[in-house]
């Protein structure tokens, strides 16, 4: 057996904990997708792309939660193994898109935007690709090695967001710059949960507890990093729309 956990050995409580958290993930992605697509028209046209990307992120995750859920229930019933690859495929698509939506909502000058995109998107894809072999490794050695390699692009992303992006924030209206700073804190607080969840088997938890803890950690982090994050992007788009256009501000009651 490789590192993919045999879910038939979970106790009834462990099984329902994972079952329920996956169900919560599915419901959150569904509701956020609908809300973001409906609300997209309520911001000025130049910010709509950011909202469309946010809704696409939760739509992609909606599909993958459905597959993860199905795979978990089937594997528990003895039909095949639980497929953790759905998560990594989801992240491979959604993590670059989350960075794109962040950049899109800032409506930066083209050169600045391109420079951020060309560094953040490849780094985020690399981070996920390097993490996967460690996720499915049975031994702690390869897990630590791939985890460490994946941490390099992770730190690079944080560097770009916290050092480089700060320079562009000075050009934003005060309230927008404060909200973007909160958005960045939300990003680091939620993204930090992924490597911690990944390390659960290494931190000495037994196989079943580490599996359950990892599924709960990844799912709760996904809800915050995709849904709450997407809704915060929507809030920023509204604040920026109000700052750009006083008739929008008056119509929406934003002062
Ligand atoms: C891995 C492997 C161990 C080292 C690191 C990791 C980072 C993962 C992150 C994932 C973020 C996912 C998001 C998904 C939501 O859409 C791959 C677990 C650093 C940061 C934001």
Tab-separated table of C-alpha atoms and ligand atoms in Angstrom:
chain	number	residue	atom	x	y	z
A	1	UNK	CA	0.000	0.000	0.000
A	2	UNK	CA	1.350	3.413	-0.846
A	3	UNK	CA	0.720	6.616	1.084
A	4	UNK	CA	-2.911	6.834	0.022
A	5	UNK	CA	-4.786	6.126	3.227
A	6	UNK	CA	-7.041	3.055	3.497
A	7	UNK	CA	-10.310	4.665	4.609
A	8	UNK	CA	-12.078	1.356	5.340
A	9	UNK	CA	-10.306	1.313	8.727
A	10	UNK	CA	-11.865	4.598	9.968
A	11	UNK	CA	-14.151	4.391	13.006
A	12	UNK	CA	-17.781	5.498	12.575
A	13	UNK	CA	-17.008	8.852	14.229
A	14	UNK	CA	-13.960	9.470	12.051
A	15	UNK	CA	-15.957	8.550	8.959
A	16	UNK	CA	-18.765	10.982	9.775
A	17	UNK	CA	-16.328	13.771	10.662
A	18	UNK	CA	-14.766	13.567	7.181
A	19	UNK	CA	-18.157	12.985	5.505
A	20	UNK	CA	-19.626	16.090	7.162
A	21	UNK	CA	-16.688	18.387	6.516
A	22	UNK	CA	-16.635	17.392	2.819
A	23	UNK	CA	-20.352	18.100	2.684
A	24	UNK	CA	-19.762	21.542	4.228
A	25	UNK	CA	-17.067	22.194	1.610
A	26	UNK	CA	-19.451	21.251	-1.203
A	27	UNK	CA	-22.282	23.452	0.135
A	28	UNK	CA	-19.976	26.445	0.662
A	29	UNK	CA	-18.584	26.240	-2.872
A	30	UNK	CA	-22.085	25.948	-4.344
A	31	UNK	CA	-23.510	28.912	-2.424
A	32	UNK	CA	-20.504	31.160	-3.044
A	33	UNK	CA	-20.464	30.387	-6.775
A	34	UNK	CA	-24.116	31.364	-7.163
A	35	UNK	CA	-23.712	34.502	-5.043
A	36	UNK	CA	-20.592	35.738	-6.859
A	37	UNK	CA	-22.030	35.166	-10.327
A	38	UNK	CA	-25.227	37.004	-9.396
A	39	UNK	CA	-23.374	39.876	-7.711
A	40	UNK	CA	-20.868	40.388	-10.507
A	41	UNK	CA	-23.080	42.988	-12.201
A	42	UNK	CA	-23.135	45.115	-9.032
A	43	UNK	CA	-19.578	46.423	-9.451
A	44	UNK	CA	-18.132	48.682	-12.154
A	45	UNK	CA	-17.172	46.816	-15.402
A	46	UNK	CA	-13.415	47.061	-14.797
A	47	UNK	CA	-13.750	44.998	-11.594
A	48	UNK	CA	-16.088	42.340	-12.999
A	49	UNK	CA	-13.304	40.087	-14.189
A	50	UNK	CA	-12.019	39.716	-10.619
A	51	UNK	CA	-15.480	38.604	-9.459
A	52	UNK	CA	-15.854	36.259	-12.455
A	53	UNK	CA	-12.523	34.615	-11.592
A	54	UNK	CA	-13.556	34.277	-7.916
A	55	UNK	CA	-16.783	32.544	-8.957
A	56	UNK	CA	-14.851	30.277	-11.316
A	57	UNK	CA	-12.530	29.241	-8.470
A	58	UNK	CA	-15.459	28.134	-6.323
A	59	UNK	CA	-17.090	26.476	-9.360
A	60	UNK	CA	-13.937	24.413	-10.015
A	61	UNK	CA	-13.825	23.523	-6.311
A	62	UNK	CA	-17.520	22.614	-6.348
A	63	UNK	CA	-16.802	20.020	-9.018
A	64	UNK	CA	-13.791	18.639	-7.148
A	65	UNK	CA	-15.610	18.436	-3.797
A	66	UNK	CA	-18.282	16.409	-5.499
A	67	UNK	CA	-15.595	14.021	-6.858
A	68	UNK	CA	-13.709	13.903	-3.520
A	69	UNK	CA	-16.952	13.177	-1.678
A	70	UNK	CA	-17.865	10.391	-4.090
A	71	UNK	CA	-14.383	8.919	-3.958
A	72	UNK	CA	-14.419	8.954	-0.139
A	73	UNK	CA	-17.809	7.227	0.139
A	74	UNK	CA	-16.904	4.627	-2.520
A	75	UNK	CA	-13.499	3.890	-0.974
A	76	UNK	CA	-15.066	3.497	2.465
A	77	UNK	CA	-17.495	0.971	0.982
A	78	UNK	CA	-14.485	-1.000	-0.300
A	79	UNK	CA	-14.715	0.102	-3.965
A	80	UNK	CA	-11.221	1.387	-4.810
A	81	UNK	CA	-8.932	3.764	-2.908
A	82	UNK	CA	-9.584	7.351	-1.834
A	83	UNK	CA	-8.209	9.620	-4.532
A	84	UNK	CA	-6.303	12.584	-3.079
A	85	UNK	CA	-5.268	13.705	-6.590
A	86	UNK	CA	-8.591	15.557	-7.014
A	87	UNK	CA	-7.431	18.029	-4.379
A	88	UNK	CA	-4.123	18.669	-6.046
A	89	UNK	CA	-5.715	19.092	-9.473
A	90	UNK	CA	-8.165	21.497	-7.851
A	91	UNK	CA	-5.331	23.495	-6.279
A	92	UNK	CA	-3.296	23.452	-9.478
A	93	UNK	CA	-6.177	25.294	-11.157
A	94	UNK	CA	-7.516	27.397	-8.287
A	95	UNK	CA	-4.340	28.663	-6.603
A	96	UNK	CA	-3.075	30.516	-9.723
A	97	UNK	CA	-6.642	31.818	-10.237
A	98	UNK	CA	-6.812	33.091	-6.633
A	99	UNK	CA	-3.655	35.078	-7.263
A	100	UNK	CA	-5.067	36.327	-10.582
A	101	UNK	CA	-8.286	37.532	-8.915
A	102	UNK	CA	-6.231	39.372	-6.293
A	103	UNK	CA	-4.222	41.132	-8.982
A	104	UNK	CA	-7.311	41.776	-11.143
A	105	UNK	CA	-9.212	43.584	-8.385
A	106	UNK	CA	-6.338	46.005	-7.865
A	107	UNK	CA	-6.718	47.292	-11.470
A	108	UNK	CA	-2.994	48.040	-11.691
A	109	UNK	CA	-1.138	49.548	-14.667
A	110	UNK	CA	-0.464	46.850	-17.306
A	111	UNK	CA	3.292	46.553	-16.736
A	112	UNK	CA	2.895	46.111	-12.974
A	113	UNK	CA	0.100	43.601	-13.423
A	114	UNK	CA	2.062	41.554	-15.949
A	115	UNK	CA	5.121	41.473	-13.748
A	116	UNK	CA	3.104	40.165	-10.765
A	117	UNK	CA	1.259	37.576	-12.883
A	118	UNK	CA	4.408	36.269	-14.565
A	119	UNK	CA	6.021	35.554	-11.205
A	120	UNK	CA	3.085	34.487	-9.022
A	121	UNK	CA	1.319	32.107	-11.424
A	122	UNK	CA	4.298	29.831	-12.247
A	123	UNK	CA	5.455	29.864	-8.600
A	124	UNK	CA	2.034	28.766	-7.346
A	125	UNK	CA	1.807	25.932	-9.899
A	126	UNK	CA	5.289	24.769	-8.935
A	127	UNK	CA	4.350	24.804	-5.228
A	128	UNK	CA	1.417	22.431	-5.830
A	129	UNK	CA	3.266	20.130	-8.260
A	130	UNK	CA	6.197	19.718	-5.857
A	131	UNK	CA	3.828	19.021	-2.928
A	132	UNK	CA	1.973	16.114	-4.556
A	133	UNK	CA	4.685	13.396	-4.457
A	134	UNK	CA	5.061	14.141	-0.732
A	135	UNK	CA	1.300	14.008	-0.142
A	136	UNK	CA	1.067	10.440	-1.450
A	137	UNK	CA	4.428	9.252	-0.040
A	138	UNK	CA	4.150	6.573	2.645
A	139	UNK	CA	7.410	7.505	4.391
A	140	UNK	CA	8.235	10.691	6.267
A	141	UNK	CA	11.581	11.142	4.456
A	142	UNK	CA	10.171	11.877	0.975
A	143	UNK	CA	7.283	13.773	2.587
A	144	UNK	CA	9.746	16.174	4.217
A	145	UNK	CA	11.879	16.458	1.098
A	146	UNK	CA	8.992	17.320	-1.272
A	147	UNK	CA	7.425	19.504	1.426
A	148	UNK	CA	10.653	21.483	1.743
A	149	UNK	CA	10.937	21.865	-2.058
A	150	UNK	CA	7.321	23.065	-2.255
A	151	UNK	CA	8.008	25.598	0.517
A	152	UNK	CA	10.534	27.435	-1.698
A	153	UNK	CA	7.932	28.753	-4.200
A	154	UNK	CA	5.535	29.263	-1.244
A	155	UNK	CA	7.994	31.646	0.420
A	156	UNK	CA	8.633	33.359	-2.902
A	157	UNK	CA	4.876	34.032	-3.296
A	158	UNK	CA	4.742	35.513	0.203
A	159	UNK	CA	7.758	37.668	-0.580
A	160	UNK	CA	6.124	39.056	-3.738
A	161	UNK	CA	2.825	39.690	-1.953
A	162	UNK	CA	4.286	41.263	1.163
A	163	UNK	CA	7.238	43.169	-0.238
A	164	UNK	CA	6.465	43.926	-3.890
A	165	UNK	CA	2.718	44.454	-3.623
A	166	UNK	CA	3.176	46.912	-0.774
A	167	UNK	CA	4.674	49.366	-3.252
A	168	UNK	CA	1.453	49.412	-5.352
A	169	UNK	CA	-0.765	49.752	-2.295
A	170	UNK	CA	0.452	53.282	-1.658
A	171	UNK	CA	-1.347	54.332	-4.848
A	172	UNK	CA	-4.726	52.951	-3.697
A	173	UNK	CA	-7.411	54.864	-1.742
A	174	UNK	CA	-6.862	54.514	2.051
A	175	UNK	CA	-9.859	52.275	2.708
A	176	UNK	CA	-8.967	50.035	-0.254
A	177	UNK	CA	-5.376	49.715	0.865
A	178	UNK	CA	-6.540	48.754	4.393
A	179	UNK	CA	-8.903	46.094	2.984
A	180	UNK	CA	-6.197	44.718	0.681
A	181	UNK	CA	-3.893	44.439	3.688
A	182	UNK	CA	-6.598	42.476	5.528
A	183	UNK	CA	-7.038	40.319	2.419
A	184	UNK	CA	-3.326	39.553	2.490
A	185	UNK	CA	-3.515	38.557	6.158
A	186	UNK	CA	-6.450	36.290	5.346
A	187	UNK	CA	-4.326	34.772	2.595
A	188	UNK	CA	-1.336	34.022	4.796
A	189	UNK	CA	-3.516	32.765	7.694
A	190	UNK	CA	-5.448	30.363	5.461
A	191	UNK	CA	-2.601	29.288	3.166
A	192	UNK	CA	-0.534	28.486	6.255
A	193	UNK	CA	-3.091	25.813	7.239
A	194	UNK	CA	-2.198	23.693	4.166
A	195	UNK	CA	1.432	22.914	5.044
A	196	UNK	CA	0.398	22.297	8.695
A	197	UNK	CA	-2.291	19.813	7.587
A	198	UNK	CA	0.200	18.209	5.219
A	199	UNK	CA	2.610	17.648	8.101
A	200	UNK	CA	0.075	15.854	10.342
A	201	UNK	CA	1.423	12.359	9.584
A	202	UNK	CA	4.938	13.615	10.343
A	203	UNK	CA	3.820	15.243	13.618
A	204	UNK	CA	3.279	11.811	15.155
A	205	UNK	CA	-0.485	11.409	14.719
A	206	UNK	CA	-1.530	7.828	13.952
A	207	UNK	CA	-2.617	7.042	10.377
A	208	UNK	CA	-6.365	7.468	10.864
A	209	UNK	CA	-6.174	10.642	12.989
A	210	UNK	CA	-3.673	12.210	10.598
A	211	UNK	CA	-5.962	11.397	7.665
A	212	UNK	CA	-9.034	12.867	9.376
A	213	UNK	CA	-7.109	15.942	10.590
A	214	UNK	CA	-5.729	16.522	7.104
A	215	UNK	CA	-9.143	16.308	5.436
A	216	UNK	CA	-10.654	18.713	7.988
A	217	UNK	CA	-7.694	21.111	7.754
A	218	UNK	CA	-7.633	21.177	3.935
A	219	UNK	CA	-11.406	21.584	3.678
A	220	UNK	CA	-11.778	24.355	6.263
A	221	UNK	CA	-8.788	26.142	4.701
A	222	UNK	CA	-10.395	25.760	1.237
A	223	UNK	CA	-13.649	27.329	2.439
A	224	UNK	CA	-11.770	30.301	3.894
A	225	UNK	CA	-9.200	30.635	1.084
A	226	UNK	CA	-11.784	30.394	-1.717
A	227	UNK	CA	-15.189	31.475	-0.362
A	228	UNK	CA	-14.332	34.059	2.296
A	229	UNK	CA	-11.461	35.289	0.124
A	230	UNK	CA	-13.730	35.618	-2.945
A	231	UNK	CA	-16.312	37.526	-0.917
A	232	UNK	CA	-13.592	39.872	0.357
A	233	UNK	CA	-12.526	40.463	-3.259
A	234	UNK	CA	-16.139	41.411	-3.975
A	235	UNK	CA	-16.058	43.864	-1.078
A	236	UNK	CA	-12.860	45.440	-2.407
A	237	UNK	CA	-14.420	45.720	-5.875
A	238	UNK	CA	-17.376	47.565	-4.352
A	239	UNK	CA	-15.158	49.941	-2.377
A	240	UNK	CA	-13.047	50.647	-5.441
A	241	UNK	CA	-16.140	51.144	-7.606
A	242	UNK	CA	-17.414	53.674	-5.050
A	243	UNK	CA	-14.057	55.453	-4.948
A	244	UNK	CA	-13.983	55.658	-8.774
A	245	UNK	CA	-17.550	56.817	-9.333
A	246	UNK	CA	-19.631	58.941	-6.964
A	247	UNK	CA	-22.944	58.078	-8.646
A	248	UNK	CA	-22.194	54.362	-8.038
A	249	UNK	CA	-21.386	55.182	-4.402
A	250	UNK	CA	-24.664	57.084	-3.994
A	251	UNK	CA	-26.741	54.370	-5.698
A	252	UNK	CA	-25.154	51.614	-3.572
A	253	UNK	CA	-25.205	53.649	-0.371
A	254	UNK	CA	-21.407	53.484	0.108
A	255	UNK	CA	-19.898	56.597	1.680
B	1	LIG	C1	1.835	21.830	0.275
B	1	LIG	C2	2.986	20.853	0.464
B	1	LIG	C3	3.804	21.139	1.667
B	1	LIG	C4	4.445	22.489	1.574
B	1	LIG	C5	3.492	23.550	1.155
B	1	LIG	C6	2.265	23.267	0.599
B	1	LIG	C7	1.394	24.416	0.350
B	1	LIG	C8	0.147	24.414	-0.069
B	1	LIG	C9	-0.675	25.572	-0.219
B	1	LIG	C10	-1.868	25.369	-0.809
B	1	LIG	C11	-2.849	26.351	-1.027
B	1	LIG	C12	-4.000	26.007	-1.543
B	1	LIG	C13	-5.107	26.887	-1.760
B	1	LIG	C14	-6.206	26.316	-2.261
B	1	LIG	C15	-7.426	27.006	-2.398
B	1	LIG	O1	-7.908	27.277	-3.426
B	1	LIG	C16	1.460	21.696	-1.188
B	1	LIG	C17	0.682	21.363	1.156
B	1	LIG	C18	3.973	24.982	1.376
B	1	LIG	C19	-0.231	26.900	0.238
B	1	LIG	C20	-5.032	28.326	-1.438
